[in-house]
């Protein structure tokens, strides 16, 4: 798993190249939807965060069997399933076809590839044989490449180039060969042993990264974890700390910070720490790079590595996800 995590920049570049092959410029949609569950859905969450205030159409991520009633022929859909056999995504894909939306599939094969072929829609074949969550670059990259190719968003090529270069150097700095003394990802993993991680995004940019941290801690480290985002958490969860902080030493807070977090949100993080978090273990993890893609993916990379190092410290294999496999098996009968 750790070998795959440090290859994220390669997968992102390869995924981007695959996405570039998706035809020629197209008029932007009324609405863009990304269908995908778990490791195949997080690319949609990241895309939504990146596009939020940069394109003229909304992005909706669907993690369900059905679609909103408003979906129609002017909308575009990315149906993402690494295996191609995830029933929620297949069902939502069928619904998108019935609604007349323009669909593109991103998959390594399975039923989604079969249906894409039968329906004659464009699809991106990504390499098989990886745990879906380790294929993030292959799931996000094609969508970014396609958006660039279709002319739906400016500046993506430069952002991709920066992300690839910065992630490569960060992988070397935080990678498995770097000893704990010089490796902040290993140090944070140490601090999380025996604790329940609470991952907070300081602002919207890092919201999808915080969700990714939580799900990677669940699947790789096999621990329970929660996540939330400022400022919303100040309107409910902050009160829950009155009792949640007891007994001390149970929870460990990690705040994902970005140098461009708006000042009001920075203030909120400081005050929240003072009024609610008390003596709870508190860590800040900073984004690296200039462009938004790089900044958010640097947070994702750090979290992915922490989750694998924590698995090692917990003496569990990060790769198998027995409970997910068993659940899918039982649902088949
Ligand atoms: C496994 C993982 C899961 C899967 C999810 C959907 O590594 O991360 O969350 O991604 O069960 O399956 P796929 O990705 O095949 O559509």
mmCIF file of C-alpha atoms and ligand atoms in Angstrom:
data_model
loop_
_atom_site.group_PDB
_atom_site.id
_atom_site.type_symbol
_atom_site.label_atom_id
_atom_site.label_comp_id
_atom_site.label_asym_id
_atom_site.label_seq_id
_atom_site.Cartn_x
_atom_site.Cartn_y
_atom_site.Cartn_z
ATOM 1 C CA UNK A 1 0.000 0.000 0.000
ATOM 2 C CA UNK A 2 2.737 2.468 0.890
ATOM 3 C CA UNK A 3 4.409 1.765 -2.468
ATOM 4 C CA UNK A 4 1.145 2.688 -4.201
ATOM 5 C CA UNK A 5 0.593 5.821 -2.125
ATOM 6 C CA UNK A 6 3.976 7.271 -3.115
ATOM 7 C CA UNK A 7 3.103 6.622 -6.768
ATOM 8 C CA UNK A 8 0.077 8.946 -6.588
ATOM 9 C CA UNK A 9 1.786 11.601 -8.771
ATOM 10 C CA UNK A 10 2.488 8.989 -11.509
ATOM 11 C CA UNK A 11 -1.108 7.753 -11.419
ATOM 12 C CA UNK A 12 -2.408 11.319 -11.569
ATOM 13 C CA UNK A 13 -0.333 12.093 -14.666
ATOM 14 C CA UNK A 14 -1.300 8.821 -16.383
ATOM 15 C CA UNK A 15 -4.963 9.390 -15.519
ATOM 16 C CA UNK A 16 -4.768 12.937 -16.910
ATOM 17 C CA UNK A 17 -3.319 11.619 -20.202
ATOM 18 C CA UNK A 18 -6.197 9.132 -20.476
ATOM 19 C CA UNK A 19 -8.702 11.927 -19.909
ATOM 20 C CA UNK A 20 -7.143 14.052 -22.663
ATOM 21 C CA UNK A 21 -8.180 11.394 -25.155
ATOM 22 C CA UNK A 22 -11.851 12.034 -24.457
ATOM 23 C CA UNK A 23 -12.669 13.870 -27.655
ATOM 24 C CA UNK A 24 -12.657 17.535 -28.557
ATOM 25 C CA UNK A 25 -13.991 20.771 -26.992
ATOM 26 C CA UNK A 26 -17.618 20.641 -25.890
ATOM 27 C CA UNK A 27 -20.035 23.255 -24.545
ATOM 28 C CA UNK A 28 -20.132 23.176 -20.727
ATOM 29 C CA UNK A 29 -23.050 21.325 -19.129
ATOM 30 C CA UNK A 30 -25.875 22.835 -17.124
ATOM 31 C CA UNK A 31 -24.758 20.686 -14.232
ATOM 32 C CA UNK A 32 -21.977 18.145 -13.727
ATOM 33 C CA UNK A 33 -22.550 14.993 -11.697
ATOM 34 C CA UNK A 34 -19.943 12.543 -10.455
ATOM 35 C CA UNK A 35 -21.244 9.094 -9.480
ATOM 36 C CA UNK A 36 -19.020 6.925 -7.302
ATOM 37 C CA UNK A 37 -18.778 5.180 -3.950
ATOM 38 C CA UNK A 38 -15.939 5.106 -1.427
ATOM 39 C CA UNK A 39 -12.509 5.174 -3.042
ATOM 40 C CA UNK A 40 -14.155 5.831 -6.400
ATOM 41 C CA UNK A 41 -16.303 8.673 -5.079
ATOM 42 C CA UNK A 42 -13.625 10.735 -3.363
ATOM 43 C CA UNK A 43 -12.317 11.954 -6.748
ATOM 44 C CA UNK A 44 -15.737 13.570 -7.198
ATOM 45 C CA UNK A 45 -15.520 15.271 -3.805
ATOM 46 C CA UNK A 46 -12.075 16.633 -4.660
ATOM 47 C CA UNK A 47 -13.310 17.826 -8.057
ATOM 48 C CA UNK A 48 -16.300 19.569 -6.504
ATOM 49 C CA UNK A 49 -14.019 21.433 -4.082
ATOM 50 C CA UNK A 50 -11.660 22.484 -6.868
ATOM 51 C CA UNK A 51 -14.394 23.719 -9.173
ATOM 52 C CA UNK A 52 -16.598 25.338 -6.516
ATOM 53 C CA UNK A 53 -15.906 28.974 -7.395
ATOM 54 C CA UNK A 54 -14.143 28.511 -10.714
ATOM 55 C CA UNK A 55 -16.737 27.226 -13.164
ATOM 56 C CA UNK A 56 -20.201 28.408 -14.124
ATOM 57 C CA UNK A 57 -21.925 25.084 -13.479
ATOM 58 C CA UNK A 58 -22.577 23.275 -10.207
ATOM 59 C CA UNK A 59 -20.973 19.924 -9.394
ATOM 60 C CA UNK A 60 -22.953 17.285 -7.525
ATOM 61 C CA UNK A 61 -21.429 14.092 -6.173
ATOM 62 C CA UNK A 62 -23.884 11.185 -6.040
ATOM 63 C CA UNK A 63 -23.129 8.352 -3.628
ATOM 64 C CA UNK A 64 -26.396 6.509 -4.002
ATOM 65 C CA UNK A 65 -28.539 4.318 -6.251
ATOM 66 C CA UNK A 66 -30.684 7.101 -7.644
ATOM 67 C CA UNK A 67 -30.272 10.578 -9.099
ATOM 68 C CA UNK A 68 -31.901 13.915 -8.270
ATOM 69 C CA UNK A 69 -35.123 14.544 -10.219
ATOM 70 C CA UNK A 70 -33.651 17.535 -12.091
ATOM 71 C CA UNK A 71 -31.062 15.529 -14.089
ATOM 72 C CA UNK A 72 -31.650 15.861 -17.833
ATOM 73 C CA UNK A 73 -30.074 15.983 -21.315
ATOM 74 C CA UNK A 74 -28.135 19.210 -20.666
ATOM 75 C CA UNK A 75 -26.218 17.605 -17.798
ATOM 76 C CA UNK A 76 -22.933 15.701 -17.913
ATOM 77 C CA UNK A 77 -22.074 12.675 -15.802
ATOM 78 C CA UNK A 78 -18.840 10.946 -14.824
ATOM 79 C CA UNK A 79 -19.682 7.416 -13.629
ATOM 80 C CA UNK A 80 -16.663 6.232 -11.619
ATOM 81 C CA UNK A 81 -16.203 2.716 -10.305
ATOM 82 C CA UNK A 82 -12.763 1.194 -10.066
ATOM 83 C CA UNK A 83 -14.054 -2.394 -10.218
ATOM 84 C CA UNK A 84 -16.970 -1.490 -12.457
ATOM 85 C CA UNK A 85 -19.212 -3.687 -10.306
ATOM 86 C CA UNK A 86 -20.476 -1.364 -7.579
ATOM 87 C CA UNK A 87 -24.250 -1.687 -7.565
ATOM 88 C CA UNK A 88 -25.043 1.858 -6.413
ATOM 89 C CA UNK A 89 -22.912 3.372 -9.210
ATOM 90 C CA UNK A 90 -24.341 0.991 -11.832
ATOM 91 C CA UNK A 91 -27.879 1.865 -10.792
ATOM 92 C CA UNK A 92 -27.180 5.633 -10.859
ATOM 93 C CA UNK A 93 -25.472 5.222 -14.249
ATOM 94 C CA UNK A 94 -28.605 3.538 -15.623
ATOM 95 C CA UNK A 95 -30.711 6.397 -14.241
ATOM 96 C CA UNK A 96 -28.410 8.948 -15.920
ATOM 97 C CA UNK A 97 -28.903 7.145 -19.246
ATOM 98 C CA UNK A 98 -32.678 7.172 -18.807
ATOM 99 C CA UNK A 99 -32.556 10.908 -18.035
ATOM 100 C CA UNK A 100 -30.670 11.483 -21.302
ATOM 101 C CA UNK A 101 -27.569 12.947 -19.592
ATOM 102 C CA UNK A 102 -24.201 12.794 -21.407
ATOM 103 C CA UNK A 103 -22.237 10.060 -19.636
ATOM 104 C CA UNK A 104 -18.551 9.177 -19.457
ATOM 105 C CA UNK A 105 -17.427 6.108 -17.481
ATOM 106 C CA UNK A 106 -14.130 5.756 -15.598
ATOM 107 C CA UNK A 107 -13.387 2.140 -14.674
ATOM 108 C CA UNK A 108 -10.894 -0.708 -14.896
ATOM 109 C CA UNK A 109 -13.546 -3.043 -16.349
ATOM 110 C CA UNK A 110 -16.474 -5.014 -14.881
ATOM 111 C CA UNK A 111 -20.101 -4.386 -15.681
ATOM 112 C CA UNK A 112 -19.627 -0.643 -16.053
ATOM 113 C CA UNK A 113 -17.184 -1.212 -18.928
ATOM 114 C CA UNK A 114 -19.629 -3.709 -20.501
ATOM 115 C CA UNK A 115 -22.500 -1.256 -20.244
ATOM 116 C CA UNK A 116 -20.416 1.672 -21.540
ATOM 117 C CA UNK A 117 -19.451 -0.420 -24.570
ATOM 118 C CA UNK A 118 -23.038 -1.553 -25.157
ATOM 119 C CA UNK A 119 -24.344 2.016 -24.783
ATOM 120 C CA UNK A 120 -21.616 3.415 -27.048
ATOM 121 C CA UNK A 121 -20.562 6.084 -24.545
ATOM 122 C CA UNK A 122 -16.974 7.288 -24.091
ATOM 123 C CA UNK A 123 -15.124 5.562 -21.287
ATOM 124 C CA UNK A 124 -11.681 5.602 -19.723
ATOM 125 C CA UNK A 125 -10.062 2.238 -19.067
ATOM 126 C CA UNK A 126 -7.788 2.543 -16.034
ATOM 127 C CA UNK A 127 -5.298 -0.191 -15.076
ATOM 128 C CA UNK A 128 -6.791 -3.078 -13.039
ATOM 129 C CA UNK A 129 -5.398 -4.817 -9.964
ATOM 130 C CA UNK A 130 -5.191 -1.955 -7.447
ATOM 131 C CA UNK A 131 -7.199 -1.377 -4.278
ATOM 132 C CA UNK A 132 -9.641 1.318 -5.498
ATOM 133 C CA UNK A 133 -8.598 3.816 -2.827
ATOM 134 C CA UNK A 134 -4.977 3.531 -3.990
ATOM 135 C CA UNK A 135 -6.076 4.439 -7.527
ATOM 136 C CA UNK A 136 -7.129 7.994 -6.640
ATOM 137 C CA UNK A 137 -4.818 9.480 -9.299
ATOM 138 C CA UNK A 138 -6.399 7.244 -11.925
ATOM 139 C CA UNK A 139 -9.900 8.257 -10.857
ATOM 140 C CA UNK A 140 -9.367 12.012 -10.479
ATOM 141 C CA UNK A 141 -6.803 12.448 -13.291
ATOM 142 C CA UNK A 142 -9.124 11.484 -16.191
ATOM 143 C CA UNK A 143 -11.826 13.898 -15.030
ATOM 144 C CA UNK A 144 -9.277 16.751 -14.859
ATOM 145 C CA UNK A 145 -7.838 15.804 -18.268
ATOM 146 C CA UNK A 146 -11.312 15.709 -19.798
ATOM 147 C CA UNK A 147 -12.305 19.061 -18.282
ATOM 148 C CA UNK A 148 -9.154 20.573 -19.763
ATOM 149 C CA UNK A 149 -9.707 18.934 -23.150
ATOM 150 C CA UNK A 150 -13.315 20.035 -23.319
ATOM 151 C CA UNK A 151 -12.341 23.596 -22.346
ATOM 152 C CA UNK A 152 -14.523 23.632 -19.225
ATOM 153 C CA UNK A 153 -11.871 25.000 -16.891
ATOM 154 C CA UNK A 154 -8.858 27.266 -17.351
ATOM 155 C CA UNK A 155 -5.383 26.708 -15.949
ATOM 156 C CA UNK A 156 -5.654 22.992 -15.239
ATOM 157 C CA UNK A 157 -2.601 21.971 -17.242
ATOM 158 C CA UNK A 158 -0.284 24.180 -15.159
ATOM 159 C CA UNK A 159 -1.918 23.003 -11.935
ATOM 160 C CA UNK A 160 -1.470 19.377 -12.929
ATOM 161 C CA UNK A 161 2.208 19.966 -13.713
ATOM 162 C CA UNK A 162 2.793 21.635 -10.355
ATOM 163 C CA UNK A 163 0.856 18.941 -8.467
ATOM 164 C CA UNK A 164 2.863 16.177 -10.081
ATOM 165 C CA UNK A 165 6.219 17.806 -9.259
ATOM 166 C CA UNK A 166 5.354 18.832 -5.696
ATOM 167 C CA UNK A 167 3.750 15.472 -4.824
ATOM 168 C CA UNK A 168 6.841 13.710 -6.109
ATOM 169 C CA UNK A 169 9.135 15.684 -3.837
ATOM 170 C CA UNK A 170 6.759 15.355 -0.853
ATOM 171 C CA UNK A 171 6.546 11.565 -1.394
ATOM 172 C CA UNK A 172 10.327 11.467 -1.045
ATOM 173 C CA UNK A 173 10.290 13.682 2.074
ATOM 174 C CA UNK A 174 7.531 11.776 3.860
ATOM 175 C CA UNK A 175 8.125 8.326 2.350
ATOM 176 C CA UNK A 176 8.792 5.041 4.145
ATOM 177 C CA UNK A 177 12.592 5.308 3.919
ATOM 178 C CA UNK A 178 12.669 8.559 5.908
ATOM 179 C CA UNK A 179 13.065 7.786 9.631
ATOM 180 C CA UNK A 180 10.540 8.992 12.189
ATOM 181 C CA UNK A 181 12.845 11.703 13.489
ATOM 182 C CA UNK A 182 12.737 13.479 10.105
ATOM 183 C CA UNK A 183 9.319 12.285 8.984
ATOM 184 C CA UNK A 184 6.288 14.312 10.159
ATOM 185 C CA UNK A 185 3.839 11.722 8.759
ATOM 186 C CA UNK A 186 5.381 8.968 10.890
ATOM 187 C CA UNK A 187 5.413 11.294 13.898
ATOM 188 C CA UNK A 188 1.710 12.028 13.535
ATOM 189 C CA UNK A 189 0.921 8.322 13.119
ATOM 190 C CA UNK A 190 2.697 7.722 16.461
ATOM 191 C CA UNK A 191 0.527 10.363 18.114
ATOM 192 C CA UNK A 192 -2.618 8.646 16.805
ATOM 193 C CA UNK A 193 -1.908 5.191 18.235
ATOM 194 C CA UNK A 194 -4.729 4.212 20.590
ATOM 195 C CA UNK A 195 -6.614 7.468 19.926
ATOM 196 C CA UNK A 196 -9.753 8.279 17.984
ATOM 197 C CA UNK A 197 -8.725 10.709 15.222
ATOM 198 C CA UNK A 198 -10.952 13.738 14.674
ATOM 199 C CA UNK A 199 -10.014 15.370 11.370
ATOM 200 C CA UNK A 200 -11.119 18.951 10.788
ATOM 201 C CA UNK A 201 -10.825 20.936 7.559
ATOM 202 C CA UNK A 202 -10.079 24.577 8.413
ATOM 203 C CA UNK A 203 -11.761 25.751 5.205
ATOM 204 C CA UNK A 204 -13.648 24.480 2.175
ATOM 205 C CA UNK A 205 -10.488 23.797 0.164
ATOM 206 C CA UNK A 206 -9.507 20.973 2.494
ATOM 207 C CA UNK A 207 -13.009 19.568 3.080
ATOM 208 C CA UNK A 208 -12.605 16.642 0.674
ATOM 209 C CA UNK A 209 -9.098 16.014 2.042
ATOM 210 C CA UNK A 210 -10.529 15.691 5.574
ATOM 211 C CA UNK A 211 -13.064 13.128 4.336
ATOM 212 C CA UNK A 212 -10.245 11.265 2.580
ATOM 213 C CA UNK A 213 -8.215 11.230 5.824
ATOM 214 C CA UNK A 214 -11.161 9.742 7.685
ATOM 215 C CA UNK A 215 -11.823 7.039 5.110
ATOM 216 C CA UNK A 216 -8.127 6.142 4.757
ATOM 217 C CA UNK A 217 -7.803 5.876 8.545
ATOM 218 C CA UNK A 218 -10.857 3.585 8.483
ATOM 219 C CA UNK A 219 -9.731 1.342 5.623
ATOM 220 C CA UNK A 220 -5.939 1.352 5.950
ATOM 221 C CA UNK A 221 -5.398 1.736 9.705
ATOM 222 C CA UNK A 222 -8.637 -0.102 10.631
ATOM 223 C CA UNK A 223 -9.596 2.563 13.175
ATOM 224 C CA UNK A 224 -12.724 4.560 13.794
ATOM 225 C CA UNK A 225 -12.341 8.240 12.890
ATOM 226 C CA UNK A 226 -14.536 11.297 12.372
ATOM 227 C CA UNK A 227 -14.261 14.444 10.279
ATOM 228 C CA UNK A 228 -15.901 17.834 9.983
ATOM 229 C CA UNK A 229 -15.313 21.253 8.463
ATOM 230 C CA UNK A 230 -15.100 24.836 9.715
ATOM 231 C CA UNK A 231 -17.187 26.983 10.028
ATOM 232 C CA UNK A 232 -20.123 24.552 10.185
ATOM 233 C CA UNK A 233 -18.680 22.543 13.091
ATOM 234 C CA UNK A 234 -18.747 25.701 15.216
ATOM 235 C CA UNK A 235 -22.530 25.583 15.093
ATOM 236 C CA UNK A 236 -22.989 22.131 16.641
ATOM 237 C CA UNK A 237 -19.988 19.822 17.101
ATOM 238 C CA UNK A 238 -18.069 22.400 19.158
ATOM 239 C CA UNK A 239 -20.700 22.001 21.910
ATOM 240 C CA UNK A 240 -20.251 18.219 21.860
ATOM 241 C CA UNK A 241 -16.678 18.657 23.083
ATOM 242 C CA UNK A 242 -18.028 19.541 26.530
ATOM 243 C CA UNK A 243 -18.252 15.804 27.236
ATOM 244 C CA UNK A 244 -16.407 14.331 24.233
ATOM 245 C CA UNK A 245 -13.095 15.699 25.556
ATOM 246 C CA UNK A 246 -13.497 13.394 28.568
ATOM 247 C CA UNK A 247 -11.784 11.140 29.281
ATOM 248 C CA UNK A 248 -8.685 12.975 28.210
ATOM 249 C CA UNK A 249 -6.491 11.052 25.831
ATOM 250 C CA UNK A 250 -9.320 9.389 23.907
ATOM 251 C CA UNK A 251 -9.562 11.855 21.005
ATOM 252 C CA UNK A 252 -6.806 13.433 18.932
ATOM 253 C CA UNK A 253 -7.597 16.428 16.723
ATOM 254 C CA UNK A 254 -5.906 16.994 13.376
ATOM 255 C CA UNK A 255 -6.696 20.290 11.628
ATOM 256 C CA UNK A 256 -5.925 20.491 7.922
ATOM 257 C CA UNK A 257 -4.601 23.978 7.256
ATOM 258 C CA UNK A 258 -3.995 25.889 4.076
ATOM 259 C CA UNK A 259 -1.836 29.047 3.868
ATOM 260 C CA UNK A 260 -4.796 30.669 2.116
ATOM 261 C CA UNK A 261 -7.394 29.821 4.753
ATOM 262 C CA UNK A 262 -9.511 32.991 5.092
ATOM 263 C CA UNK A 263 -8.657 35.037 8.244
ATOM 264 C CA UNK A 264 -12.086 34.552 9.834
ATOM 265 C CA UNK A 265 -11.645 30.784 9.612
ATOM 266 C CA UNK A 266 -8.123 30.959 11.063
ATOM 267 C CA UNK A 267 -9.612 32.900 13.985
ATOM 268 C CA UNK A 268 -12.302 30.258 14.376
ATOM 269 C CA UNK A 269 -9.713 27.476 14.633
ATOM 270 C CA UNK A 270 -7.829 29.406 17.346
ATOM 271 C CA UNK A 271 -10.926 30.221 19.392
ATOM 272 C CA UNK A 272 -12.338 26.697 19.036
ATOM 273 C CA UNK A 273 -9.136 25.298 20.442
ATOM 274 C CA UNK A 274 -9.344 27.673 23.408
ATOM 275 C CA UNK A 275 -13.040 27.322 24.243
ATOM 276 C CA UNK A 276 -13.757 23.683 23.372
ATOM 277 C CA UNK A 277 -10.780 21.414 22.899
ATOM 278 C CA UNK A 278 -9.070 21.853 26.275
ATOM 279 C CA UNK A 279 -6.119 19.507 26.715
ATOM 280 C CA UNK A 280 -7.064 17.279 23.760
ATOM 281 C CA UNK A 281 -4.103 16.356 21.552
ATOM 282 C CA UNK A 282 -4.056 18.917 18.718
ATOM 283 C CA UNK A 283 -2.078 18.857 15.475
ATOM 284 C CA UNK A 284 -2.008 21.089 12.418
ATOM 285 C CA UNK A 285 -1.074 19.716 9.017
ATOM 286 C CA UNK A 286 -0.238 22.328 6.379
ATOM 287 C CA UNK A 287 -0.898 22.223 2.647
ATOM 288 C CA UNK A 288 2.074 22.667 0.310
ATOM 289 C CA UNK A 289 2.357 24.288 -3.104
ATOM 290 C CA UNK A 290 0.744 27.192 -4.934
ATOM 291 C CA UNK A 291 -2.197 25.904 -6.981
ATOM 292 C CA UNK A 292 -5.311 24.560 -5.325
ATOM 293 C CA UNK A 293 -4.926 21.110 -6.820
ATOM 294 C CA UNK A 294 -1.430 20.790 -5.352
ATOM 295 C CA UNK A 295 -2.493 22.176 -1.985
ATOM 296 C CA UNK A 296 -5.416 19.824 -1.538
ATOM 297 C CA UNK A 297 -3.538 16.788 -2.866
ATOM 298 C CA UNK A 298 -0.559 17.499 -0.589
ATOM 299 C CA UNK A 299 -2.958 17.168 2.351
ATOM 300 C CA UNK A 300 -4.357 13.945 0.864
ATOM 301 C CA UNK A 301 -0.878 12.494 0.372
ATOM 302 C CA UNK A 302 0.158 13.275 3.936
ATOM 303 C CA UNK A 303 -3.026 11.661 5.280
ATOM 304 C CA UNK A 304 -2.649 8.583 3.079
ATOM 305 C CA UNK A 305 0.875 8.082 4.446
ATOM 306 C CA UNK A 306 -0.210 8.653 8.051
ATOM 307 C CA UNK A 307 -2.932 6.006 7.590
ATOM 308 C CA UNK A 308 -0.432 3.429 6.321
ATOM 309 C CA UNK A 309 2.119 4.200 9.063
ATOM 310 C CA UNK A 310 -0.648 3.915 11.642
ATOM 311 C CA UNK A 311 -1.594 0.507 10.190
ATOM 312 C CA UNK A 312 2.010 -0.552 10.666
ATOM 313 C CA UNK A 313 2.023 0.677 14.263
ATOM 314 C CA UNK A 314 -1.331 -1.054 14.849
ATOM 315 C CA UNK A 315 0.155 -4.240 13.368
ATOM 316 C CA UNK A 316 -2.582 -4.565 10.738
ATOM 317 C CA UNK A 317 -2.257 -5.040 6.991
ATOM 318 C CA UNK A 318 -3.452 -1.798 5.345
ATOM 319 C CA UNK A 319 -4.577 -3.469 2.110
ATOM 320 C CA UNK A 320 -7.432 -5.938 2.815
ATOM 321 C CA UNK A 321 -10.868 -4.534 3.618
ATOM 322 C CA UNK A 322 -12.527 -7.745 4.800
ATOM 323 C CA UNK A 323 -15.709 -6.107 6.099
ATOM 324 C CA UNK A 324 -16.386 -4.338 2.764
ATOM 325 C CA UNK A 325 -15.755 -7.567 0.823
ATOM 326 C CA UNK A 326 -18.016 -9.577 3.131
ATOM 327 C CA UNK A 327 -20.761 -6.981 2.893
ATOM 328 C CA UNK A 328 -20.649 -6.988 -0.910
ATOM 329 C CA UNK A 329 -20.645 -10.816 -0.930
ATOM 330 C CA UNK A 330 -23.725 -11.011 1.269
ATOM 331 C CA UNK A 331 -25.542 -8.408 -0.799
ATOM 332 C CA UNK A 332 -25.057 -10.570 -3.884
ATOM 333 C CA UNK A 333 -27.258 -13.358 -2.493
HETATM 334 C C1 LIG B 1 -11.581 -0.169 -1.506
HETATM 335 C C2 LIG B 1 -12.330 1.075 -1.334
HETATM 336 C C3 LIG B 1 -13.821 1.049 -1.399
HETATM 337 C C4 LIG B 1 -14.347 0.957 -2.845
HETATM 338 C C5 LIG B 1 -15.879 0.997 -2.877
HETATM 339 C C6 LIG B 1 -16.459 1.074 -4.277
HETATM 340 O O1 LIG B 1 -10.206 0.126 -1.671
HETATM 341 O O2 LIG B 1 -11.734 2.084 -1.137
HETATM 342 O O3 LIG B 1 -14.294 2.217 -0.774
HETATM 343 O O4 LIG B 1 -13.817 2.024 -3.596
HETATM 344 O O5 LIG B 1 -16.379 -0.127 -2.209
HETATM 345 O O6 LIG B 1 -15.933 0.086 -5.119
HETATM 346 P P1 LIG B 1 -15.398 0.537 -6.557
HETATM 347 O O7 LIG B 1 -14.335 1.550 -6.288
HETATM 348 O O8 LIG B 1 -14.864 -0.692 -7.178
HETATM 349 O O9 LIG B 1 -16.567 1.115 -7.293
#
